[in-house]
XYZ file of C-alpha atoms in Angstrom:
449
model
C 27.800 -1.115 28.256
C 28.803 1.608 30.269
C 26.671 0.230 33.311
C 28.096 -3.271 32.893
C 31.738 -1.943 33.070
C 30.707 0.041 36.163
C 29.280 -3.106 37.705
C 32.416 -5.071 37.122
C 34.833 -2.548 38.314
C 32.721 -2.187 41.488
C 33.163 -5.901 42.284
C 36.970 -5.476 41.342
C 37.444 -2.585 43.726
C 35.447 -4.378 46.510
C 37.856 -7.359 45.979
C 40.873 -4.908 46.057
C 39.839 -3.661 49.429
C 39.536 -7.280 50.746
C 42.847 -8.324 49.594
C 44.323 -5.198 51.297
C 42.598 -5.968 54.436
C 43.880 -9.628 54.350
C 47.498 -8.655 53.933
C 47.240 -6.538 57.210
C 45.906 -9.537 59.155
C 48.344 -12.367 60.213
C 45.538 -14.990 60.363
C 44.332 -14.331 56.816
C 45.759 -15.632 53.536
C 44.623 -14.553 49.987
C 43.247 -18.081 49.066
C 40.904 -17.691 52.031
C 38.910 -14.903 50.261
C 37.889 -17.167 47.323
C 35.234 -20.211 47.251
C 36.676 -23.828 47.444
C 39.214 -23.218 49.817
C 37.492 -24.379 53.062
C 39.953 -27.297 53.478
C 43.195 -25.196 53.771
C 45.107 -25.011 57.126
C 43.912 -22.083 59.190
C 40.780 -21.405 57.425
C 38.489 -22.234 60.467
C 40.493 -19.585 62.380
C 39.974 -16.928 59.667
C 36.326 -17.686 59.260
C 35.596 -16.855 62.882
C 37.064 -13.328 62.506
C 36.656 -12.754 58.672
C 33.346 -10.883 59.007
C 34.534 -8.209 61.635
C 38.035 -7.890 59.897
C 36.569 -7.234 56.340
C 33.694 -4.901 57.724
C 36.135 -3.019 59.597
C 38.488 -2.527 56.591
C 35.853 -2.144 53.892
C 32.884 -0.194 55.570
C 30.256 1.019 52.876
C 29.413 4.217 54.978
C 31.093 6.607 57.309
C 32.711 10.229 57.126
C 36.274 9.000 56.831
C 36.357 5.366 55.515
C 39.855 3.539 55.425
C 39.242 2.715 51.680
C 37.616 5.207 49.285
C 35.377 3.488 46.730
C 34.589 6.708 44.913
C 32.121 6.295 42.051
C 31.679 2.418 42.862
C 30.307 3.169 46.436
C 26.786 3.419 45.021
C 26.688 -0.053 43.608
C 28.039 -1.437 46.865
C 25.850 0.491 49.096
C 22.611 -0.262 47.065
C 23.264 -3.985 47.332
C 23.380 -4.625 43.617
C 26.670 -6.430 43.826
C 25.419 -8.666 46.420
C 21.898 -9.362 44.694
C 21.006 -12.656 42.995
C 18.172 -11.004 40.910
C 19.640 -10.588 37.163
C 16.673 -8.103 36.047
C 17.307 -5.884 39.052
C 20.975 -5.711 38.314
C 20.392 -5.208 34.644
C 17.856 -2.444 35.023
C 19.847 -0.513 37.640
C 23.142 -0.623 35.744
C 21.209 0.512 32.603
C 19.814 3.352 34.440
C 23.284 4.458 35.999
C 24.956 4.311 32.479
C 22.126 6.500 31.038
C 22.096 8.878 33.619
C 25.689 9.624 33.662
C 26.106 9.682 29.807
C 23.214 12.252 29.452
C 24.977 14.302 32.284
C 28.587 13.760 30.785
C 29.766 12.443 34.203
C 29.271 15.738 35.970
C 27.803 14.295 39.275
C 30.579 11.576 39.523
C 32.792 11.999 42.627
C 36.125 9.920 41.907
C 38.775 8.789 44.096
C 42.344 9.080 43.356
C 42.585 5.391 41.906
C 43.911 6.003 38.403
C 41.612 3.215 36.907
C 38.746 5.005 38.275
C 39.762 8.347 36.945
C 40.385 6.810 33.492
C 36.870 5.353 33.577
C 35.317 8.529 34.358
C 37.275 10.364 31.522
C 36.270 7.779 29.059
C 32.660 8.086 30.268
C 32.593 11.834 29.884
C 34.161 11.680 26.463
C 31.782 9.076 25.251
C 28.835 11.037 26.722
C 30.012 14.045 24.777
C 30.487 12.140 21.429
C 27.067 10.708 21.669
C 25.519 14.051 22.590
C 27.184 15.741 19.484
C 26.077 12.877 17.287
C 22.594 13.319 18.628
C 22.454 17.117 17.972
C 24.237 16.677 14.431
C 21.496 13.984 13.485
C 18.484 16.188 14.870
C 19.951 19.262 13.067
C 20.356 17.274 9.923
C 16.826 15.898 10.101
C 15.341 19.090 11.076
C 17.186 20.841 8.275
C 16.115 18.373 5.563
C 12.468 18.466 6.960
C 12.668 22.280 6.877
C 13.968 22.396 3.248
C 11.046 20.207 2.270
C 8.687 22.340 4.089
C 10.014 25.537 2.594
C 9.761 24.083 -0.830
C 6.252 23.044 -0.187
C 5.507 26.520 1.037
C 7.122 28.110 -2.118
C 5.046 25.715 -4.466
C 1.883 26.440 -2.603
C 2.710 30.204 -2.873
C 3.398 30.018 -6.464
C 0.187 28.223 -7.055
C -1.823 30.518 -5.147
C -0.671 33.494 -7.000
C -1.230 31.789 -10.304
C -4.845 30.850 -9.417
C -5.304 34.388 -8.134
C -3.903 35.892 -11.450
C -5.874 33.602 -13.585
C -8.943 34.315 -11.575
C -9.840 30.667 -11.208
C -13.224 29.871 -9.368
C -13.174 28.776 -5.777
C -14.162 25.097 -6.528
C -11.202 24.727 -8.783
C -8.963 26.348 -6.191
C -10.197 23.886 -3.567
C -9.202 20.843 -6.005
C -5.849 22.199 -6.708
C -5.130 22.655 -3.043
C -6.586 19.269 -2.166
C -4.415 17.497 -4.693
C -1.173 19.296 -3.545
C -1.894 18.410 -0.142
C -2.571 14.740 -1.122
C 0.617 14.401 -2.893
C 2.611 15.890 -0.226
C 1.201 13.397 2.293
C 2.102 10.574 -0.004
C 5.508 11.688 -1.264
C 6.842 14.266 1.292
C 8.096 16.293 -1.643
C 10.262 13.343 -2.914
C 10.239 13.034 -6.829
C 10.381 9.110 -6.946
C 10.140 8.639 -10.690
C 13.228 11.128 -10.986
C 15.281 9.290 -8.461
C 14.641 5.919 -10.054
C 15.195 7.231 -13.667
C 18.733 8.405 -12.745
C 19.821 4.954 -11.664
C 21.524 2.276 -13.921
C 19.374 0.101 -15.919
C 19.763 -3.137 -14.052
C 19.172 -1.415 -10.724
C 16.322 0.485 -12.043
C 14.659 -2.779 -13.341
C 15.105 -4.533 -9.917
C 13.728 -1.585 -8.148
C 10.651 -1.569 -10.284
C 10.183 -5.118 -10.111
C 10.330 -4.958 -6.223
C 7.840 -2.098 -6.064
C 5.298 -3.179 -8.827
C 5.707 -7.025 -9.669
C 3.390 -7.985 -6.639
C 0.769 -5.328 -7.783
C 0.823 -6.239 -11.370
C 0.389 -9.911 -10.618
C -2.819 -8.933 -8.752
C -4.226 -7.838 -11.751
C -5.962 -10.800 -13.468
C -4.961 -9.650 -16.926
C -1.326 -10.426 -16.049
C -1.460 -12.924 -13.198
C -0.145 -15.707 -15.589
C 2.425 -13.877 -17.755
C 6.031 -14.998 -18.147
C 8.531 -13.172 -16.018
C 10.193 -11.199 -18.807
C 6.849 -9.634 -19.797
C 6.174 -8.866 -16.174
C 9.556 -7.150 -15.963
C 8.942 -5.174 -19.126
C 5.528 -3.905 -17.784
C 6.880 -3.078 -14.366
C 9.807 -1.216 -15.779
C 7.365 1.109 -17.791
C 4.630 1.625 -15.127
C 4.435 5.270 -13.819
C 2.845 5.965 -10.226
C -0.245 8.241 -10.281
C -2.190 9.794 -7.517
C -5.895 10.978 -7.826
C -7.948 12.928 -5.207
C -11.850 12.299 -4.770
C -14.114 13.411 -7.340
C -11.459 13.600 -9.957
C -12.355 12.352 -13.594
C -9.717 10.131 -14.698
C -11.328 9.827 -18.257
C -14.474 10.976 -19.842
C -16.433 9.043 -22.213
C -15.533 9.868 -25.912
C -12.141 11.297 -24.789
C -8.993 9.737 -26.438
C -7.527 7.091 -24.078
C -3.812 7.669 -23.658
C -3.030 5.521 -20.773
C -4.163 2.148 -19.247
C -4.512 2.371 -15.392
C -4.188 -0.416 -12.893
C -5.653 0.464 -9.487
C -3.532 -0.032 -6.329
C -5.740 1.485 -3.638
C -8.980 3.382 -3.619
C -12.381 3.083 -5.268
C -13.644 4.458 -8.730
C -16.834 4.691 -10.474
C -17.028 3.654 -14.119
C -20.276 4.876 -16.108
C -21.133 4.611 -19.853
C -24.212 6.108 -21.535
C -23.376 4.577 -25.074
C -22.405 7.793 -26.564
C -25.190 9.751 -25.035
C -28.161 7.503 -26.117
C -31.197 8.425 -24.167
C -32.426 5.615 -21.936
C -29.141 3.755 -21.552
C -27.176 4.019 -18.489
C -24.563 1.526 -17.015
C -22.635 2.011 -13.874
C -19.942 -0.235 -12.164
C -17.413 0.224 -9.477
C -13.712 -0.363 -9.694
C -11.284 -1.471 -6.793
C -7.933 -2.393 -6.222
C -6.632 -4.803 -8.619
C -9.027 -3.721 -11.403
C -8.109 -1.648 -14.361
C -9.552 0.711 -16.743
C -8.740 2.135 -20.442
C -8.929 -1.452 -21.948
C -9.591 0.121 -25.289
C -5.907 0.993 -25.364
C -5.106 -2.690 -25.364
C -7.172 -3.537 -28.279
C -5.573 -0.646 -30.060
C -1.893 -1.814 -29.027
C -2.619 -5.382 -30.466
C -3.844 -4.134 -33.643
C -0.887 -4.125 -36.048
C -2.977 -1.918 -38.472
C -3.629 0.842 -35.803
C -2.245 4.058 -36.595
C -1.362 7.061 -34.535
C -4.837 8.146 -33.686
C -5.760 6.869 -30.129
C -8.947 4.950 -29.343
C -11.916 6.672 -27.788
C -12.938 5.918 -24.315
C -16.411 4.134 -24.035
C -16.896 5.067 -20.282
C -16.456 7.892 -17.903
C -14.290 6.921 -14.889
C -14.430 8.976 -11.695
C -12.383 8.739 -8.394
C -14.936 8.124 -5.466
C -11.868 8.143 -2.864
C -8.230 8.925 -2.943
C -6.715 6.715 -5.622
C -3.244 5.411 -6.097
C -2.742 3.689 -9.395
C 0.050 2.721 -11.936
C -0.323 3.998 -15.402
C 0.955 2.413 -18.747
C 0.980 5.047 -21.414
C -0.111 4.230 -24.956
C 3.388 4.209 -26.527
C 4.889 1.885 -23.743
C 1.996 -0.486 -24.080
C 2.331 -0.573 -27.836
C 6.043 -1.552 -27.455
C 5.258 -4.290 -24.932
C 2.479 -5.672 -27.169
C 4.768 -5.634 -30.289
C 7.788 -7.159 -28.399
C 5.878 -10.067 -26.524
C 3.656 -12.536 -28.309
C 2.393 -13.793 -25.189
C -0.092 -10.866 -25.175
C -1.623 -12.416 -28.268
C -2.754 -15.791 -26.596
C -6.357 -17.090 -26.247
C -5.917 -17.201 -22.584
C -5.108 -13.381 -22.465
C -8.099 -12.937 -24.635
C -10.506 -14.664 -22.523
C -9.259 -12.940 -19.305
C -9.369 -9.558 -21.148
C -13.078 -10.206 -22.079
C -14.189 -11.359 -18.686
C -12.717 -8.427 -16.665
C -13.272 -5.746 -19.369
C -16.149 -3.257 -18.260
C -16.961 -2.663 -21.868
C -17.398 -6.361 -22.628
C -19.381 -6.862 -19.425
C -21.799 -4.330 -20.524
C -22.232 -5.512 -23.863
C -22.700 -9.125 -22.724
C -25.272 -7.992 -20.253
C -27.348 -6.143 -22.930
C -26.907 -9.189 -25.291
C -28.236 -11.560 -22.750
C -31.019 -9.153 -21.898
C -32.093 -8.680 -25.430
C -31.936 -12.379 -25.921
C -34.255 -13.024 -23.005
C -36.805 -10.450 -24.188
C -36.882 -12.136 -27.470
C -37.403 -15.533 -25.935
C -40.212 -14.259 -23.775
C -41.922 -12.513 -26.606
C -41.736 -15.789 -28.559
C -43.249 -17.841 -25.897
C -46.132 -15.011 -25.299
C -46.822 -15.352 -29.068
C -47.150 -19.240 -29.028
C -49.415 -19.022 -25.899
C -51.669 -16.299 -27.777
C -51.629 -18.705 -30.789
C -53.023 -21.405 -28.834
C -55.658 -19.202 -27.145
C -56.603 -18.188 -30.651
C -57.009 -21.795 -31.937
C -59.133 -22.710 -28.938
C -61.417 -19.702 -29.540
C -61.812 -20.635 -33.096
C -62.722 -24.229 -32.057
C -65.263 -22.749 -29.680
C -66.599 -20.455 -32.359
C -67.074 -23.405 -34.957
C -68.986 -25.481 -32.324
C -71.323 -22.607 -31.425
C -72.116 -21.756 -35.009
C -73.911 -25.057 -35.621
C -76.370 -24.227 -32.825
C -78.923 -22.571 -34.673
C -80.496 -19.031 -34.819
C -77.814 -16.991 -32.885
C -74.903 -18.196 -35.122
C -74.823 -14.895 -37.005
C -74.504 -12.631 -33.827
C -71.848 -15.280 -32.421
C -69.758 -15.082 -35.496
C -69.661 -11.390 -35.550
C -68.544 -11.291 -31.960
C -65.853 -13.579 -32.536
C -64.531 -11.720 -35.540
C -64.650 -8.494 -33.474
C -62.722 -10.151 -30.651
C -60.186 -11.757 -33.085
C -59.523 -8.212 -34.740
C -58.960 -6.644 -31.430
C -56.519 -9.437 -30.236
C -54.519 -9.140 -33.440
C -54.387 -5.294 -32.953
C -53.091 -5.642 -29.332
C -50.455 -8.372 -30.400
C -49.142 -5.988 -33.146
C -48.798 -3.204 -30.655
C -46.987 -5.508 -28.336
C -44.651 -6.879 -30.938
C -43.695 -3.463 -32.160
C -42.892 -2.307 -28.675
C -40.870 -5.589 -28.025
C -38.927 -5.103 -31.437
C -38.257 -1.281 -30.446
C -36.974 -2.464 -27.183
C -34.626 -5.318 -28.407
C -33.246 -2.755 -31.058
C -32.675 -0.150 -28.276
C -30.798 -2.769 -26.263
C -28.681 -3.990 -29.297
C -27.732 -0.478 -30.319
C -24.815 -1.013 -27.970
C -21.841 -1.818 -30.284
C -19.999 -5.098 -29.744
C -16.316 -4.130 -28.555
C -13.906 -4.533 -31.094
C -11.815 -7.610 -31.217
C -8.163 -7.354 -30.271
C -5.824 -9.006 -32.845
C -5.125 -12.546 -31.230
C -4.444 -14.166 -34.548
C -0.668 -14.304 -34.003
C 0.537 -17.678 -32.640
C 2.621 -17.915 -29.590
C 5.974 -19.569 -30.003
């Protein structure tokens, strides 16, 4: 803006110089200086001497020129006023304005023209104001950043003193430092939950909806829920951060929250209560969830205050960001919205639940082993029948009948013994597979309205 005013005032001062030169010349008229007046009387006589008259009255260089252009001489001598290239004009004027605003107009050499003096004064004041605003904003920013850093240093110092006082081992100290560092990188010391909780309820609901709705809809369990239910869930979600190698929940511990993964990867492992020979492992990524035992507990109207036990151990493989829905909040949502009792939610819950997937895999594997065992028994029975028929035919052949019959009986006894061993082994394997308890059914008996 300052550069554009400088350009326009330069054109105006040059036009003033031309007008003054025209007044001191008898041949010139003021109208001759502007376009479209070539047909006026006397224009041809003025056109022949105009260049020499104007250059003599308005020179752009010299020690003592007859007309002082002041701060506008640079625009005229550089040729910007006479150039037809817009980009060249724009960049040069932008540079001039930035240069003189940053130096508060200290390098300007003005003439005695009042308009030029007022323009220079306004430029200096504007530069001073902008400089003060810049310094003030930088000071405010640095002060706020310094306060946050000081709070972080105080918190870290208190943490170090506490760990030293409690004689924590080095690995635990590293984990505490890593979590503090990760939380600082993600939040910059801002308590997001406290800020949101201090806002009015309708504003808090809208903010939670903006932050969480898209993430909640990415979870297959809630993808097709109604808007009121999604709003209720979003309003009760709490952000959580976990560093690498952190155990979110261990197998057998009470499940007090349901986690919805936003970013990161987790490992979900189960040993079916420590049973030897059983191990199942799966990976969780963004849009997955864990703690599904809590949903079954929340949908059960007869469930008491005792929280369900976790059937899996969940460990963070990378830095994880998630939203948590605690047990009491999930119980409230389940009791208020009957949509959670629909059959569609039941099927979706079963399909994405790690506990149900593990049980289904074991069930299918046990059924397949029973099927293969039955096929093998049928094949073995057919072979025995063929052997008996061959033995009956050979017994009619004469003197060697007794020895052949004894051999047949011995081979049949050995085959039955081996079949019994394989049968017991297969039954034991099937029983081991089916020891995994079927996950409890959520209460989906309530009809939706």
